[in-house]
Amino acid sequence: VQLVESGGGLVQPGGSLRLSCAASGFTFSSYSMSWYRQPPGKERELVATITGAGGSTQAANSVKGRFTISRDNAKNTMYLQMNSLKPEDTAVYYCYARNARVNYWGQGTQVTVSS
């Protein structure tokens, strides 16, 4: 099983980034997928979640209206479109897969929002 995040980097406040999470080794469409983040010196927190078929999404209040979670089950890939980025969005962003029995984490990708 592998979850590989990509797309992180340094961006100015107000800018955009799109994160990707490429999954392999499990039946991707059968898993709920989420993005978590861990800001420096803080605990990991849930950013957004999408159901297996992609029909339902939820997002943290802090990112609603700015971040959009999506998935392409044909490509075994999940995305996080991040717009209007703020310095407080600076964190390591992690991909997370879950079903009723097991869960998997990616290794994380750094997002830094700074001028």
PDB file of N, CA, C and O in Angstrom, residues 10-43:
ATOM      1  N   LEU A  10       6.393  26.418  -1.750  1.00  0.00           N
ATOM      2  CA  LEU A  10       6.324  27.761  -1.185  1.00  0.00           C
ATOM      3  C   LEU A  10       5.427  28.623  -2.071  1.00  0.00           C
ATOM      4  O   LEU A  10       5.613  28.655  -3.291  1.00  0.00           O
ATOM      5  N   VAL A  11       4.486  29.317  -1.455  1.00  0.00           N
ATOM      6  CA  VAL A  11       3.559  30.174  -2.192  1.00  0.00           C
ATOM      7  C   VAL A  11       3.309  31.444  -1.387  1.00  0.00           C
ATOM      8  O   VAL A  11       3.356  31.425  -0.153  1.00  0.00           O
ATOM      9  N   GLN A  12       3.058  32.533  -2.083  1.00  0.00           N
ATOM     10  CA  GLN A  12       2.759  33.795  -1.405  1.00  0.00           C
ATOM     11  C   GLN A  12       1.326  33.819  -0.895  1.00  0.00           C
ATOM     12  O   GLN A  12       0.454  33.137  -1.447  1.00  0.00           O
ATOM     13  N   PRO A  13       1.062  34.602   0.141  1.00  0.00           N
ATOM     14  CA  PRO A  13      -0.326  34.754   0.613  1.00  0.00           C
ATOM     15  C   PRO A  13      -1.245  35.177  -0.527  1.00  0.00           C
ATOM     16  O   PRO A  13      -0.876  36.030  -1.343  1.00  0.00           O
ATOM     17  N   GLY A  14      -2.413  34.566  -0.577  1.00  0.00           N
ATOM     18  CA  GLY A  14      -3.358  34.816  -1.655  1.00  0.00           C
ATOM     19  C   GLY A  14      -3.192  33.909  -2.848  1.00  0.00           C
ATOM     20  O   GLY A  14      -4.042  33.892  -3.751  1.00  0.00           O
ATOM     21  N   GLY A  15      -2.119  33.149  -2.866  1.00  0.00           N
ATOM     22  CA  GLY A  15      -1.852  32.254  -3.980  1.00  0.00           C
ATOM     23  C   GLY A  15      -2.595  30.934  -3.890  1.00  0.00           C
ATOM     24  O   GLY A  15      -3.401  30.711  -2.975  1.00  0.00           O
ATOM     25  N   SER A  16      -2.312  30.056  -4.861  1.00  0.00           N
ATOM     26  CA  SER A  16      -2.987  28.757  -4.949  1.00  0.00           C
ATOM     27  C   SER A  16      -1.985  27.633  -5.129  1.00  0.00           C
ATOM     28  O   SER A  16      -0.896  27.837  -5.676  1.00  0.00           O
ATOM     29  N   LEU A  17      -2.381  26.473  -4.681  1.00  0.00           N
ATOM     30  CA  LEU A  17      -1.644  25.229  -4.909  1.00  0.00           C
ATOM     31  C   LEU A  17      -2.649  24.106  -5.081  1.00  0.00           C
ATOM     32  O   LEU A  17      -3.751  24.170  -4.518  1.00  0.00           O
ATOM     33  N   ARG A  18      -2.271  23.065  -5.807  1.00  0.00           N
ATOM     34  CA  ARG A  18      -3.075  21.867  -5.882  1.00  0.00           C
ATOM     35  C   ARG A  18      -2.236  20.685  -5.431  1.00  0.00           C
ATOM     36  O   ARG A  18      -1.207  20.382  -6.048  1.00  0.00           O
ATOM     37  N   LEU A  19      -2.675  20.047  -4.374  1.00  0.00           N
ATOM     38  CA  LEU A  19      -2.012  18.836  -3.891  1.00  0.00           C
ATOM     39  C   LEU A  19      -2.647  17.613  -4.540  1.00  0.00           C
ATOM     40  O   LEU A  19      -3.845  17.594  -4.802  1.00  0.00           O
ATOM     41  N   SER A  20      -1.815  16.601  -4.761  1.00  0.00           N
ATOM     42  CA  SER A  20      -2.295  15.315  -5.272  1.00  0.00           C
ATOM     43  C   SER A  20      -1.867  14.208  -4.333  1.00  0.00           C
ATOM     44  O   SER A  20      -0.826  14.302  -3.683  1.00  0.00           O
ATOM     45  N   CYS A  21      -2.666  13.175  -4.283  1.00  0.00           N
ATOM     46  CA  CYS A  21      -2.335  11.969  -3.508  1.00  0.00           C
ATOM     47  C   CYS A  21      -2.573  10.772  -4.414  1.00  0.00           C
ATOM     48  O   CYS A  21      -3.720  10.457  -4.734  1.00  0.00           O
ATOM     49  N   ALA A  22      -1.504  10.127  -4.816  1.00  0.00           N
ATOM     50  CA  ALA A  22      -1.587   8.955  -5.682  1.00  0.00           C
ATOM     51  C   ALA A  22      -1.599   7.699  -4.825  1.00  0.00           C
ATOM     52  O   ALA A  22      -0.697   7.495  -4.012  1.00  0.00           O
ATOM     53  N   ALA A  23      -2.624   6.870  -4.998  1.00  0.00           N
ATOM     54  CA  ALA A  23      -2.804   5.678  -4.182  1.00  0.00           C
ATOM     55  C   ALA A  23      -2.518   4.414  -4.986  1.00  0.00           C
ATOM     56  O   ALA A  23      -2.800   4.357  -6.193  1.00  0.00           O
ATOM     57  N   SER A  24      -1.995   3.408  -4.305  1.00  0.00           N
ATOM     58  CA  SER A  24      -1.778   2.110  -4.933  1.00  0.00           C
ATOM     59  C   SER A  24      -1.788   1.020  -3.876  1.00  0.00           C
ATOM     60  O   SER A  24      -1.555   1.279  -2.697  1.00  0.00           O
ATOM     61  N   GLY A  25      -2.098  -0.196  -4.312  1.00  0.00           N
ATOM     62  CA  GLY A  25      -2.058  -1.338  -3.408  1.00  0.00           C
ATOM     63  C   GLY A  25      -3.348  -1.651  -2.681  1.00  0.00           C
ATOM     64  O   GLY A  25      -3.383  -2.574  -1.848  1.00  0.00           O
ATOM     65  N   PHE A  26      -4.394  -0.909  -2.955  1.00  0.00           N
ATOM     66  CA  PHE A  26      -5.695  -1.189  -2.356  1.00  0.00           C
ATOM     67  C   PHE A  26      -6.791  -0.694  -3.295  1.00  0.00           C
ATOM     68  O   PHE A  26      -6.517   0.041  -4.253  1.00  0.00           O
ATOM     69  N   THR A  27      -8.030  -1.084  -3.015  1.00  0.00           N
ATOM     70  CA  THR A  27      -9.161  -0.706  -3.864  1.00  0.00           C
ATOM     71  C   THR A  27      -9.580   0.717  -3.517  1.00  0.00           C
ATOM     72  O   THR A  27     -10.403   0.959  -2.627  1.00  0.00           O
ATOM     73  N   PHE A  28      -9.026   1.653  -4.254  1.00  0.00           N
ATOM     74  CA  PHE A  28      -9.134   3.073  -3.925  1.00  0.00           C
ATOM     75  C   PHE A  28     -10.585   3.519  -3.759  1.00  0.00           C
ATOM     76  O   PHE A  28     -10.927   4.220  -2.811  1.00  0.00           O
ATOM     77  N   SER A  29     -11.453   3.103  -4.650  1.00  0.00           N
ATOM     78  CA  SER A  29     -12.832   3.584  -4.643  1.00  0.00           C
ATOM     79  C   SER A  29     -13.629   3.093  -3.433  1.00  0.00           C
ATOM     80  O   SER A  29     -14.711   3.608  -3.152  1.00  0.00           O
ATOM     81  N   SER A  30     -13.086   2.120  -2.707  1.00  0.00           N
ATOM     82  CA  SER A  30     -13.783   1.580  -1.531  1.00  0.00           C
ATOM     83  C   SER A  30     -13.409   2.291  -0.244  1.00  0.00           C
ATOM     84  O   SER A  30     -13.879   1.913   0.833  1.00  0.00           O
ATOM     85  N   TYR A  31     -12.543   3.286  -0.363  1.00  0.00           N
ATOM     86  CA  TYR A  31     -12.033   3.981   0.808  1.00  0.00           C
ATOM     87  C   TYR A  31     -12.469   5.433   0.829  1.00  0.00           C
ATOM     88  O   TYR A  31     -12.393   6.131  -0.193  1.00  0.00           O
ATOM     89  N   SER A  32     -12.887   5.874   1.999  1.00  0.00           N
ATOM     90  CA  SER A  32     -13.022   7.294   2.246  1.00  0.00           C
ATOM     91  C   SER A  32     -11.617   7.894   2.304  1.00  0.00           C
ATOM     92  O   SER A  32     -10.696   7.264   2.844  1.00  0.00           O
ATOM     93  N   MET A  33     -11.456   9.068   1.742  1.00  0.00           N
ATOM     94  CA  MET A  33     -10.148   9.715   1.695  1.00  0.00           C
ATOM     95  C   MET A  33     -10.217  11.075   2.354  1.00  0.00           C
ATOM     96  O   MET A  33     -11.230  11.781   2.269  1.00  0.00           O
ATOM     97  N   SER A  34      -9.119  11.440   2.987  1.00  0.00           N
ATOM     98  CA  SER A  34      -9.060  12.719   3.687  1.00  0.00           C
ATOM     99  C   SER A  34      -7.703  13.374   3.503  1.00  0.00           C
ATOM    100  O   SER A  34      -6.711  12.702   3.223  1.00  0.00           O
ATOM    101  N   TRP A  35      -7.703  14.686   3.700  1.00  0.00           N
ATOM    102  CA  TRP A  35      -6.470  15.452   3.864  1.00  0.00           C
ATOM    103  C   TRP A  35      -6.414  15.914   5.314  1.00  0.00           C
ATOM    104  O   TRP A  35      -7.403  16.458   5.836  1.00  0.00           O
ATOM    105  N   TYR A  36      -5.264  15.711   5.933  1.00  0.00           N
ATOM    106  CA  TYR A  36      -4.964  16.254   7.246  1.00  0.00           C
ATOM    107  C   TYR A  36      -3.772  17.197   7.082  1.00  0.00           C
ATOM    108  O   TYR A  36      -3.038  17.138   6.095  1.00  0.00           O
ATOM    109  N   ARG A  37      -3.561  18.040   8.086  1.00  0.00           N
ATOM    110  CA  ARG A  37      -2.371  18.886   8.100  1.00  0.00           C
ATOM    111  C   ARG A  37      -1.859  19.038   9.519  1.00  0.00           C
ATOM    112  O   ARG A  37      -2.611  18.926  10.470  1.00  0.00           O
ATOM    113  N   GLN A  38      -0.558  19.279   9.608  1.00  0.00           N
ATOM    114  CA  GLN A  38       0.073  19.498  10.905  1.00  0.00           C
ATOM    115  C   GLN A  38       0.914  20.758  10.828  1.00  0.00           C
ATOM    116  O   GLN A  38       2.019  20.740  10.240  1.00  0.00           O
ATOM    117  N   PRO A  39       0.410  21.862  11.383  1.00  0.00           N
ATOM    118  CA  PRO A  39       1.198  23.102  11.411  1.00  0.00           C
ATOM    119  C   PRO A  39       2.402  22.949  12.348  1.00  0.00           C
ATOM    120  O   PRO A  39       2.380  22.086  13.259  1.00  0.00           O
ATOM    121  N   PRO A  40       3.416  23.775  12.195  1.00  0.00           N
ATOM    122  CA  PRO A  40       4.595  23.675  13.062  1.00  0.00           C
ATOM    123  C   PRO A  40       4.216  23.810  14.538  1.00  0.00           C
ATOM    124  O   PRO A  40       3.521  24.758  14.920  1.00  0.00           O
ATOM    125  N   GLY A  41       4.650  22.857  15.350  1.00  0.00           N
ATOM    126  CA  GLY A  41       4.411  22.919  16.775  1.00  0.00           C
ATOM    127  C   GLY A  41       2.994  22.629  17.225  1.00  0.00           C
ATOM    128  O   GLY A  41       2.663  22.804  18.400  1.00  0.00           O
ATOM    129  N   LYS A  42       2.146  22.193  16.290  1.00  0.00           N
ATOM    130  CA  LYS A  42       0.739  21.921  16.632  1.00  0.00           C
ATOM    131  C   LYS A  42       0.369  20.480  16.303  1.00  0.00           C
ATOM    132  O   LYS A  42       1.123  19.759  15.660  1.00  0.00           O
ATOM    133  N   GLU A  43      -0.827  20.093  16.731  1.00  0.00           N
ATOM    134  CA  GLU A  43      -1.298  18.745  16.473  1.00  0.00           C
ATOM    135  C   GLU A  43      -1.850  18.632  15.048  1.00  0.00           C
ATOM    136  O   GLU A  43      -2.244  19.629  14.437  1.00  0.00           O
TER     137      GLU A  43
END
